[in-house]
Short mmCIF file of C-alpha atoms in Angstrom, two decimals:
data_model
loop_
_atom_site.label_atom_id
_atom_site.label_comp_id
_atom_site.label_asym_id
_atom_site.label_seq_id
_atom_site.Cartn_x
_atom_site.Cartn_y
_atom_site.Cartn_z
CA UNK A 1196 -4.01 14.39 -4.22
CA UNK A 1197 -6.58 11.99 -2.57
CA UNK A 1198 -6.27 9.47 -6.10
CA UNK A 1199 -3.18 7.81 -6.30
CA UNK A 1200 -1.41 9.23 -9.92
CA UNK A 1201 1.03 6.37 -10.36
CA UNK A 1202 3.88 8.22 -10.56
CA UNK A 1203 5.32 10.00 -7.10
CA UNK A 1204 7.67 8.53 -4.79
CA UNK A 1205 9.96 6.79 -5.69
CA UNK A 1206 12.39 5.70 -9.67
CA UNK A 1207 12.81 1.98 -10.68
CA UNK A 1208 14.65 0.94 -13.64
CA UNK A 1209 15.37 -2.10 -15.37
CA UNK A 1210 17.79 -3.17 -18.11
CA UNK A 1211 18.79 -5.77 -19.53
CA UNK A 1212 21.98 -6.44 -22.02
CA UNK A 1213 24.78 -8.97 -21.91
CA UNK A 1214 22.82 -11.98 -20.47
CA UNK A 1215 22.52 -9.84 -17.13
CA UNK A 1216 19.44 -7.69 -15.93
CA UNK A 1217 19.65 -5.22 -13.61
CA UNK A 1218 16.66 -3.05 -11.72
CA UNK A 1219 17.82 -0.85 -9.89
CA UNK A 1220 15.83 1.58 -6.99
CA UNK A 1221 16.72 4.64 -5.41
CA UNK A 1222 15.59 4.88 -1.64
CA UNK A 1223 13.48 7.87 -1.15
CA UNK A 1224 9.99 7.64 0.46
CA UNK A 1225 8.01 10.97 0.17
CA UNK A 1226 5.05 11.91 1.95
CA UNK A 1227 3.66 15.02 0.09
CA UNK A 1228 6.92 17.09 -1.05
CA UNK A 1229 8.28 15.76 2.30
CA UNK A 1230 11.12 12.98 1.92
CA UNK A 1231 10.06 10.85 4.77
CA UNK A 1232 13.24 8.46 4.55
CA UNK A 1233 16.06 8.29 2.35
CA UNK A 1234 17.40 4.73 2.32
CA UNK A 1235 14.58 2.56 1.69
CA UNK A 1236 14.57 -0.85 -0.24
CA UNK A 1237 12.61 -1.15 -3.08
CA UNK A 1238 13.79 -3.97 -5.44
CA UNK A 1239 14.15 -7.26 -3.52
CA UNK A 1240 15.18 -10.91 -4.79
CA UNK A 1241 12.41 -13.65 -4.18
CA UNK A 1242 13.21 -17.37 -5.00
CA UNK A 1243 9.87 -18.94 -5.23
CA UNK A 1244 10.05 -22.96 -5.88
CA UNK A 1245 14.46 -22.26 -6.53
CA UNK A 1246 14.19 -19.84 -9.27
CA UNK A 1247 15.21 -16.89 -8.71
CA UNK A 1248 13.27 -13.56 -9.40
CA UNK A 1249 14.33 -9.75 -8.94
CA UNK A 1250 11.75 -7.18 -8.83
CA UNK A 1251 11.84 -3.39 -8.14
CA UNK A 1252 7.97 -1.66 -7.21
CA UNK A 1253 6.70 1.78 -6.95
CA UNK A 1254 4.27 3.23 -5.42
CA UNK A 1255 2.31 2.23 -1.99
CA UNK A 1256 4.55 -0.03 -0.18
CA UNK A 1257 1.84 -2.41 1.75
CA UNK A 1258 0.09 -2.70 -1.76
CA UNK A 1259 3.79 -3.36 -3.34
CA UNK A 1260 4.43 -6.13 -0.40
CA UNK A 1261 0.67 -7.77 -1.40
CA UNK A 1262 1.38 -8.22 -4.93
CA UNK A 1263 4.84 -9.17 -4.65
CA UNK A 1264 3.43 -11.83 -2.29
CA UNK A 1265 0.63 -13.10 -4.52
CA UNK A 1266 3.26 -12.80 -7.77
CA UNK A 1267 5.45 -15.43 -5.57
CA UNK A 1268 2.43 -17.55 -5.17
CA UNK A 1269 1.72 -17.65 -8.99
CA UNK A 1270 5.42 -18.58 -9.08
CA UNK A 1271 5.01 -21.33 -6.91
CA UNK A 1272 2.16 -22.77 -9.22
CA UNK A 1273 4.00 -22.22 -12.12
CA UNK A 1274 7.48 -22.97 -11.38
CA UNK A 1275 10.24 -21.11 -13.67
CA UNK A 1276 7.43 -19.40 -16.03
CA UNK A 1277 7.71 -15.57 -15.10
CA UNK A 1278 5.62 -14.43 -18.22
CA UNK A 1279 2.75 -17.17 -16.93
CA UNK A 1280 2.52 -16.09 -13.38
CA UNK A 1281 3.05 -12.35 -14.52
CA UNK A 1282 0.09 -12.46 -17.14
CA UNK A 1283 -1.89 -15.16 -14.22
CA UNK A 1284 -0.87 -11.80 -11.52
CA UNK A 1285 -2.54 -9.06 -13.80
CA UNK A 1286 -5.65 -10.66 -14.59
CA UNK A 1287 -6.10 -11.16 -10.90
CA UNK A 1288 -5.35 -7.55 -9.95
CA UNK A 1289 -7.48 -6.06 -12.76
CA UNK A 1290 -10.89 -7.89 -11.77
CA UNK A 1291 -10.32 -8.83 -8.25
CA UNK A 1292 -12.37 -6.02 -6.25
CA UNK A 1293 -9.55 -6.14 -3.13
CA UNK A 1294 -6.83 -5.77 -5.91
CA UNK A 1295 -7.91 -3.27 -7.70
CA UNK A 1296 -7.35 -0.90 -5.60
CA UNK A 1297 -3.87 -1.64 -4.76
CA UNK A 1298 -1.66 1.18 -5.49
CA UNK A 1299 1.29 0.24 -7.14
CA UNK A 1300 3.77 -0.74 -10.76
CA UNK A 1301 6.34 -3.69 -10.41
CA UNK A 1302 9.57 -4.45 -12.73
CA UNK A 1303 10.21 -8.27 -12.40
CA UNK A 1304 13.03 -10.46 -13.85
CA UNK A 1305 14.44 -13.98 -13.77
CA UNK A 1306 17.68 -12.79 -15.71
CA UNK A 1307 16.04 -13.57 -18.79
CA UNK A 1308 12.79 -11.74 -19.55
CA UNK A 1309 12.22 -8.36 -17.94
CA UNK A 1310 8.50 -7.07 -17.23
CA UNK A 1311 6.41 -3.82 -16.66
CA UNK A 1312 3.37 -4.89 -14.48
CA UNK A 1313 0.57 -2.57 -13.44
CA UNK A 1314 -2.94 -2.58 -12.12
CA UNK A 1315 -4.49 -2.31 -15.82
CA UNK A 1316 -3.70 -5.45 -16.70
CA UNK A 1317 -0.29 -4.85 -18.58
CA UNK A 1318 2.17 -7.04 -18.75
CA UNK A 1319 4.87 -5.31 -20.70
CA UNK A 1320 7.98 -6.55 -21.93
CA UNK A 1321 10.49 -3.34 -23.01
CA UNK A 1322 11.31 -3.29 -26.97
CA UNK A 1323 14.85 -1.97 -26.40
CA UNK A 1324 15.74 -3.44 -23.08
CA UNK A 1325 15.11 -0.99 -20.19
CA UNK A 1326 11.83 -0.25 -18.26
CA UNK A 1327 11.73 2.29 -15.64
CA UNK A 1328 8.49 3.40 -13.34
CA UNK A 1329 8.09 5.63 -11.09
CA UNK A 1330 7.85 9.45 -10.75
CA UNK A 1331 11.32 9.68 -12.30
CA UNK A 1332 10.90 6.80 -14.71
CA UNK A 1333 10.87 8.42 -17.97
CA UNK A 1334 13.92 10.01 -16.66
CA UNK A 1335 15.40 6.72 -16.32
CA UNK A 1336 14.00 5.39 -19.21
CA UNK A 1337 15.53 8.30 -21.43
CA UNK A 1338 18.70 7.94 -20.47
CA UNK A 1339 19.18 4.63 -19.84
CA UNK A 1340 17.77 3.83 -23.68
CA UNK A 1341 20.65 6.14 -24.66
CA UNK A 1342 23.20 4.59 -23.14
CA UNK A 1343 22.05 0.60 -24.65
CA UNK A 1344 24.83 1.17 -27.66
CA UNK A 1345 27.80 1.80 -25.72
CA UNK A 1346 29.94 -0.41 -23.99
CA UNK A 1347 28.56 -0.04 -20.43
CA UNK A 1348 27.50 -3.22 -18.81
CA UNK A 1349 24.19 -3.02 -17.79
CA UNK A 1350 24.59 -2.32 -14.61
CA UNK A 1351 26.70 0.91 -15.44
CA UNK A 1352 23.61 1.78 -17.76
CA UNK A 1353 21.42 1.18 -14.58
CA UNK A 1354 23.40 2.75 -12.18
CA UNK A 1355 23.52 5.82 -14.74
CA UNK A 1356 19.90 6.33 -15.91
CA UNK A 1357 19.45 6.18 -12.05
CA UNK A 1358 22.17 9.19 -11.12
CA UNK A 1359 20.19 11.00 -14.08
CA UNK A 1360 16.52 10.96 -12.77
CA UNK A 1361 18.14 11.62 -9.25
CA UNK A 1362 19.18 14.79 -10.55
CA UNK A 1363 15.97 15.73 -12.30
CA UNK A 1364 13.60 14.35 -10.05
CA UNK A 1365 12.68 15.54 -6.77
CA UNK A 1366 10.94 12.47 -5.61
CA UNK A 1367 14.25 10.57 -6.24
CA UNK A 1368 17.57 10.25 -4.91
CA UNK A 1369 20.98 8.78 -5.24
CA UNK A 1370 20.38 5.89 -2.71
CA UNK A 1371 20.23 2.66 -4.75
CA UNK A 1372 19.78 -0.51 -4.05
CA UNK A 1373 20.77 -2.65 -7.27
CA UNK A 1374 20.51 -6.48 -7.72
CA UNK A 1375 21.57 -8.66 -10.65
CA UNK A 1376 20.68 -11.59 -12.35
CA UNK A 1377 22.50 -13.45 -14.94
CA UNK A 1378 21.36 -16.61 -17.23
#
């Protein structure tokens, strides 16, 4: 397990419905099949140049930290353009030789678009509302694209998808941390 697969540690999910977005992120840290902590926060609100931005990361957390910081940087030189600094982030992560080999996905919103960024150069906006990473992601993702025709808000649908992968997943737990935007 020297090569980092992407996928252990840790469930984030975002989903969007009813001019709110949600990502929510459970709080487990795992070191091997170990849970290191349990309460850990992974999705955290930046407000680059006013505007604010949620995003929820997986994988390493000093690699999450480093691209969260540069993605608030591109926000600062593109104020209130998410996709712009998103698209600006990826391109530097996929040829910068320092990035590359940071080990980590983020989900980023500013209550209106909602965004799947990786280390391959993706910038991926959901078809049907909900993006989830993670080692329990497609857990999330499963159920919470389920649950986009019913009535829940999309919190509920967050909080749910979430409760789901916690019980499927070992690498996640019930432990979330949740924050909201609205436009």
């Amino acid at each position: 397990m020297s090569e980092f697969p992407g996928w252990h540690g840790t469930t984030i999910c975002g989903v969007r419905k009813g001019g709110e977005v949600v990502i929510a992120g459970d709080g487990q840290v795992s070191l091997g099949d170990t849970v290191i902590k349990g309460t850990a926060r992974k999705v955290r609100r930046l407000s680059p140049g006013g505007y604010d931005i949620i995003a929820g990361f997986a994988g390493s957390t000093a690699d999450a930290f480093t691209l969260l910081e540069r993605l608030e940087t591109k926000l600062e030189a593109t104020p209130g353009q998410l996709a712009r600094a998103c698209v600006e982030l990826a391109k530097d992560w996929r040829t910068d030789k320092y990035l590359q080999k940071l080990e980590a996905m983020l989900i980023v919103s500013d209550g209106k678009d909602l965004f799947v960024v990786t280390g391959a150069g993706d910038v991926l906006e959901p078809e049907h509302d909900v993006a989830a990473i993670g080692s329990g992601g497609n857990y999330a993702l499963a159920a919470g694209r389920a649950m986009m025709d019913t009535d829940k808000s999309a919190e509920e649908i967050a909080c749910a998808a979430m409760a789901i992968a916690a019980d499927i997943c070992v690498y996640t737990n019930g432990n979330l941390t949740l924050e909201t935007l609205k436009k």
